Short mmCIF file of C-alpha atoms in Angstrom, two decimals:
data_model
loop_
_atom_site.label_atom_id
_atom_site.label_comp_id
_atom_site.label_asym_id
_atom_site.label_seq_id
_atom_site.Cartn_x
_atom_site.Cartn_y
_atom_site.Cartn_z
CA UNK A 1 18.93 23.69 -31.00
CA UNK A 2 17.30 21.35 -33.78
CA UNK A 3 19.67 18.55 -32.80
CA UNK A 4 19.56 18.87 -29.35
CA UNK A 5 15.58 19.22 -29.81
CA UNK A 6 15.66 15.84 -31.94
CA UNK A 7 18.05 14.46 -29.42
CA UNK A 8 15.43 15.34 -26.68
CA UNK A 9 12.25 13.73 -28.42
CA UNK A 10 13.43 10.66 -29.00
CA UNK A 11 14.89 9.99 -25.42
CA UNK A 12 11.59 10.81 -24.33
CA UNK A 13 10.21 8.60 -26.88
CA UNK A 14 12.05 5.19 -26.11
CA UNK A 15 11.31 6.67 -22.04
CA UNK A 16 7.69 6.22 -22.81
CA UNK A 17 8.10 3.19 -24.71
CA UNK A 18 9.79 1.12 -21.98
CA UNK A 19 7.08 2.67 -19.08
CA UNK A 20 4.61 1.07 -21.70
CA UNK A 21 6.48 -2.42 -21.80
CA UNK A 22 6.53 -2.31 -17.74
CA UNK A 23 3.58 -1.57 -17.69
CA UNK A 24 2.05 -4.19 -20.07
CA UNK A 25 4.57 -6.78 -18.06
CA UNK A 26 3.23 -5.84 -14.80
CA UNK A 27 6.41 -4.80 -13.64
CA UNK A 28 5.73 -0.99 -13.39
CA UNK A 29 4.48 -1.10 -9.86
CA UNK A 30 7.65 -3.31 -8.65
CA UNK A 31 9.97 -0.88 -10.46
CA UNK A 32 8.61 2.21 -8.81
CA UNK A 33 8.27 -0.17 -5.80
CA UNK A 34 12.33 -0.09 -5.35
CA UNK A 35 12.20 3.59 -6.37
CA UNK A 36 10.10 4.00 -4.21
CA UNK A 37 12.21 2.25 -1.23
CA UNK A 38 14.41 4.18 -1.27
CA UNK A 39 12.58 7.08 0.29
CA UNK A 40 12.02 9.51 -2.62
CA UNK A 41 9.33 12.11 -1.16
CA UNK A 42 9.20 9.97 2.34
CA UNK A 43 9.85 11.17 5.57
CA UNK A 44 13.37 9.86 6.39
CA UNK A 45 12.62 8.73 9.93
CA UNK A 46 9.94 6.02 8.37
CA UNK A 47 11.57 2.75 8.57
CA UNK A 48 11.31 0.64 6.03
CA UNK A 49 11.20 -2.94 6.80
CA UNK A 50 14.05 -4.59 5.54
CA UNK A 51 14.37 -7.83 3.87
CA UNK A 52 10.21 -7.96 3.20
CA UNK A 53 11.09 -8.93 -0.28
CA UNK A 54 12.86 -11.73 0.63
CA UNK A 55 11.42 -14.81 1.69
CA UNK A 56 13.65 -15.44 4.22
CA UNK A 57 13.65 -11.88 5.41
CA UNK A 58 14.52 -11.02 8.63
CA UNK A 59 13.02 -7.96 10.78
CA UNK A 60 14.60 -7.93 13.67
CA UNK A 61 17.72 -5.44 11.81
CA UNK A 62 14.42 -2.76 12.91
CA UNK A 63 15.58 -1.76 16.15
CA UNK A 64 13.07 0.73 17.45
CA UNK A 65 14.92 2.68 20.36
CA UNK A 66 16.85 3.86 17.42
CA UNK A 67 13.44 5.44 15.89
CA UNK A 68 11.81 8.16 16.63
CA UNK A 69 8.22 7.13 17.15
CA UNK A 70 6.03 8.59 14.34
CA UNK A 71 1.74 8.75 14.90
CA UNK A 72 0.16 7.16 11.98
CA UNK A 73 -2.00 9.63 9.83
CA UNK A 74 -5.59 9.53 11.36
CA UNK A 75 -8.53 9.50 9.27
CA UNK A 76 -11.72 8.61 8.77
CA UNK A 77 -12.75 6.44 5.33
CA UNK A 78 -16.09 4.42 4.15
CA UNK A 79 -15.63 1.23 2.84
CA UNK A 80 -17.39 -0.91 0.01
CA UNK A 81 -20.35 -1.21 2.66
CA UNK A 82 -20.87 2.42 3.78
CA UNK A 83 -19.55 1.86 7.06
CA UNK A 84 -16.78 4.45 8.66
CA UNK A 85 -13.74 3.70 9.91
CA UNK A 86 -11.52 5.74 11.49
CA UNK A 87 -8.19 4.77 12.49
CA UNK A 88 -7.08 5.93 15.67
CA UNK A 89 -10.31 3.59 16.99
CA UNK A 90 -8.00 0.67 16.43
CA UNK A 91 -5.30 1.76 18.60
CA UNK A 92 -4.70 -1.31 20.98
CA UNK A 93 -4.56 -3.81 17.78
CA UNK A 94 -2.41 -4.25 14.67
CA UNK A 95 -2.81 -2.98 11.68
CA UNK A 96 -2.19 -3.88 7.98
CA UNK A 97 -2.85 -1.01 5.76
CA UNK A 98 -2.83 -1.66 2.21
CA UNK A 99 -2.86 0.43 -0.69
CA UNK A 100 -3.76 -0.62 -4.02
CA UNK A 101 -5.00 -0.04 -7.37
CA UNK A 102 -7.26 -2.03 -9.23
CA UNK A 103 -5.07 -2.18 -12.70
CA UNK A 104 -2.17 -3.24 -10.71
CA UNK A 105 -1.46 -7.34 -11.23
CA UNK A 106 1.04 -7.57 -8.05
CA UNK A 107 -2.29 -5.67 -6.26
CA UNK A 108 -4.46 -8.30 -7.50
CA UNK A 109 -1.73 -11.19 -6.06
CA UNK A 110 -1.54 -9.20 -3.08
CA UNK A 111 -5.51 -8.83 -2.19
CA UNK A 112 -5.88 -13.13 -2.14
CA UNK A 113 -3.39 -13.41 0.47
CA UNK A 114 -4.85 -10.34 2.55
CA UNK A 115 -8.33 -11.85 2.28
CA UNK A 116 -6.94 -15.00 3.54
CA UNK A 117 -5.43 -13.68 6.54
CA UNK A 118 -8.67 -11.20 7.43
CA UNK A 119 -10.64 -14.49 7.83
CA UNK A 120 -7.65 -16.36 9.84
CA UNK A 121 -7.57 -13.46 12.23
CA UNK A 122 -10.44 -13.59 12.65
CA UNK A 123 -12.53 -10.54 10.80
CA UNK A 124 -10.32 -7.81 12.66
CA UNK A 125 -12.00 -8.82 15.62
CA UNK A 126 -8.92 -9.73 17.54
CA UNK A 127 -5.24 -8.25 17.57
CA UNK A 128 -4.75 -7.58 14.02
CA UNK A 129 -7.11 -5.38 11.94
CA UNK A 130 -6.46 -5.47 7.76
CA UNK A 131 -7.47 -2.40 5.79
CA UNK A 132 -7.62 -1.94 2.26
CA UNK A 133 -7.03 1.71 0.59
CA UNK A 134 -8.31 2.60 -2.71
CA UNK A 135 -8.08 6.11 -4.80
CA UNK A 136 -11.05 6.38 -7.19
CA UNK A 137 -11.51 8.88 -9.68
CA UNK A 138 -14.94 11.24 -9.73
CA UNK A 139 -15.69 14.25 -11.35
CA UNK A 140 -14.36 16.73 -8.35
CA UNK A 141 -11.13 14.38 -8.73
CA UNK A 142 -10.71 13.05 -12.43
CA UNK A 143 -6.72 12.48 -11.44
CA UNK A 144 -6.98 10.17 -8.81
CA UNK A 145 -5.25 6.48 -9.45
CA UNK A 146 -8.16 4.19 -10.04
CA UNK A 147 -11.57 3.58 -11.52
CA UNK A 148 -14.73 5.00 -10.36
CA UNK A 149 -16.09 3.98 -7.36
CA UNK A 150 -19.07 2.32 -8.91
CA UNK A 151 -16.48 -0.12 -11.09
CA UNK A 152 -14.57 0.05 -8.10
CA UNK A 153 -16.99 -1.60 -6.24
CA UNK A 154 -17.65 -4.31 -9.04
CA UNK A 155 -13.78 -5.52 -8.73
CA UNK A 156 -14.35 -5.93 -5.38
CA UNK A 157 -17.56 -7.87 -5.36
CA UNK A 158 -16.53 -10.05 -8.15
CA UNK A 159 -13.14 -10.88 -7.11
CA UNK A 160 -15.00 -11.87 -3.38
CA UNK A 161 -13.24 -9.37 -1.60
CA UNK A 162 -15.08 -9.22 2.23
CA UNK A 163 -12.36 -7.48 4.11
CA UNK A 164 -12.71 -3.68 4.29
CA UNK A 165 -11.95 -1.44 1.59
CA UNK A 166 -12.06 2.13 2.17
CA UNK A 167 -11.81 5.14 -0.36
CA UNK A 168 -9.92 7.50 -0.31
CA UNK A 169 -11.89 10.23 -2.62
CA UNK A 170 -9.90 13.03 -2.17
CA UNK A 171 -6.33 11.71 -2.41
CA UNK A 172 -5.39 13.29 0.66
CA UNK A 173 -4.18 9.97 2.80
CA UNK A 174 -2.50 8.58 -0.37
CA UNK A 175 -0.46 11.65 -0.12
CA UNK A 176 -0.02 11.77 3.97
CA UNK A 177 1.41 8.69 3.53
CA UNK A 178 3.51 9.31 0.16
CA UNK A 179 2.68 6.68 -1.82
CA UNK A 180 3.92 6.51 -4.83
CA UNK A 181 3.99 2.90 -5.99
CA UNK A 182 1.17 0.00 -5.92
CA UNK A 183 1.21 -2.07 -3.41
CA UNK A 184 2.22 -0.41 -0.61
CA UNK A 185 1.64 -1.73 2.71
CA UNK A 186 2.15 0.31 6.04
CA UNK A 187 2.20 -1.62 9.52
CA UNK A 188 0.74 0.81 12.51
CA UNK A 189 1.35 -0.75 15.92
CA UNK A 190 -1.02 -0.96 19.13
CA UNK A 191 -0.22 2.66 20.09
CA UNK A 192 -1.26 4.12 16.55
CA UNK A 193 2.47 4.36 15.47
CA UNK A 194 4.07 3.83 12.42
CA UNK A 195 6.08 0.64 12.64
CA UNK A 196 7.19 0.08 9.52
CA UNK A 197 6.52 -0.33 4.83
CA UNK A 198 6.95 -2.40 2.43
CA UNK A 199 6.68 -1.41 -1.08
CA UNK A 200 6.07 -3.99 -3.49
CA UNK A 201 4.38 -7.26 -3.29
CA UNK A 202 4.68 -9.77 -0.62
CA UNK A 203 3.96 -13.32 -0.21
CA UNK A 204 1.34 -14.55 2.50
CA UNK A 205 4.44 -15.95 4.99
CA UNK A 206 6.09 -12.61 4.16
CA UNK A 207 2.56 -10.61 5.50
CA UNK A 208 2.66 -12.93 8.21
CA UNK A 209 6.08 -12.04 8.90
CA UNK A 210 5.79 -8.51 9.50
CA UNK A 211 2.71 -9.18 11.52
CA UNK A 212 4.10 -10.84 13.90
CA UNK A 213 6.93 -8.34 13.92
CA UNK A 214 4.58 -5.61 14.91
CA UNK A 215 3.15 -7.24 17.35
CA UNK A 216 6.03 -8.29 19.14
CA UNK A 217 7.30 -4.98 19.09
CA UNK A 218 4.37 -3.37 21.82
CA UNK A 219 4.52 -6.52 23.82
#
């Protein structure tokens, strides 16, 4: 039992160490990114949408008669400026919902491009409508993924983040929609359905991309 015991701590020792180096690298979130693609804890009727991680990728492999249709998790979130949103309202348009986490480099990467493309379509006033999704922690939830609100809400302002960012305080949606890995992005068509994920980070022409996919695909 003592060698197996001494065996046993220092597997878990050199287990921690490399999670640290990831970590440290920025790599953690694009490791549990692949893990995470390939549908540990998810539904497997989500589709993922294949080849976002290529620049090149092709979406058109997502045939959708093939699917069954799955109804986006509803809910109802403030964002950074105490307005609600809830998300069934936006059925008729596109739309791009991100998770993230503040310590998360690829997240940081990620949130440019988003901005970006909230101001070229036009402040979710037209077809496609981006959402941001943050977990802070509080004292009824010390285990949730990011920073308080409060510094929560200093990232944002001082990184110029204007698109909205809602909170999720409770956990609950992070977990409706399994997410396990930073970034995360879901893409919910014009009738409120799931259309497809991408875990990981994606260029701007690869957001694009999958925009345009969705909205091709309830045309």
């Amino acid at each position: 039992m003592r060698t197996y015991f001494w065996y046993t701590v220092n597997a878990v020792g050199i287990l921690l160490i490399i999670i640290e180096v990831l970590t440290i690298m920025g790599w953690e979130s694009g490791t549990l990114g692949y893990i995470n693609s390939l549908r540990i804890g998810r539904p497997e009727s989500t589709p993922v949408m294949e080849g976002a991680k290529e620049e090149k990728g092709n979406f058109n492999d997502i045939n959708r008669k093939k699917k069954p249709v799955i109804p986006a998790y509803d809910f109802t979130l403030t964002d950074q400026y105490g307005k609600e949103h809830t998300l069934s309202d936006y059925k008729g348009q596109v739309v791009f919902l991100n998770f993230w986490a503040s310590w998360c480099p690829p997240c940081k990467d990620e949130m440019s491009y988003i901005e970006e493309l909230y101001k070229e379509y036009n402040k979710n006033k037209e077809k496609v409508v981006f959402l941001g999704i943050a977990n802070p922690k509080s004292e009824e939830n010390p285990s949730n993924q990011d920073e308080k609100r409060e510094l929560l809400m200093d990232f944002i302002g001082n990184n110029g983040y204007t698109f909205p960012i809602l909170f999720d305080e409770t956990g609950e949606i992070l977990n409706n929609y399994y997410i396990s890995a930073f970034p995360t992005t879901f893409m919910i068509d014009r009738k409120g359905n799931v259309f497809g994920y991408v875990s990981g980070m994606m260029t701007k022409e690869i957001m694009k991309k999958i925009i345009d996919q969705t909205l091709l695909s309830t045309e």
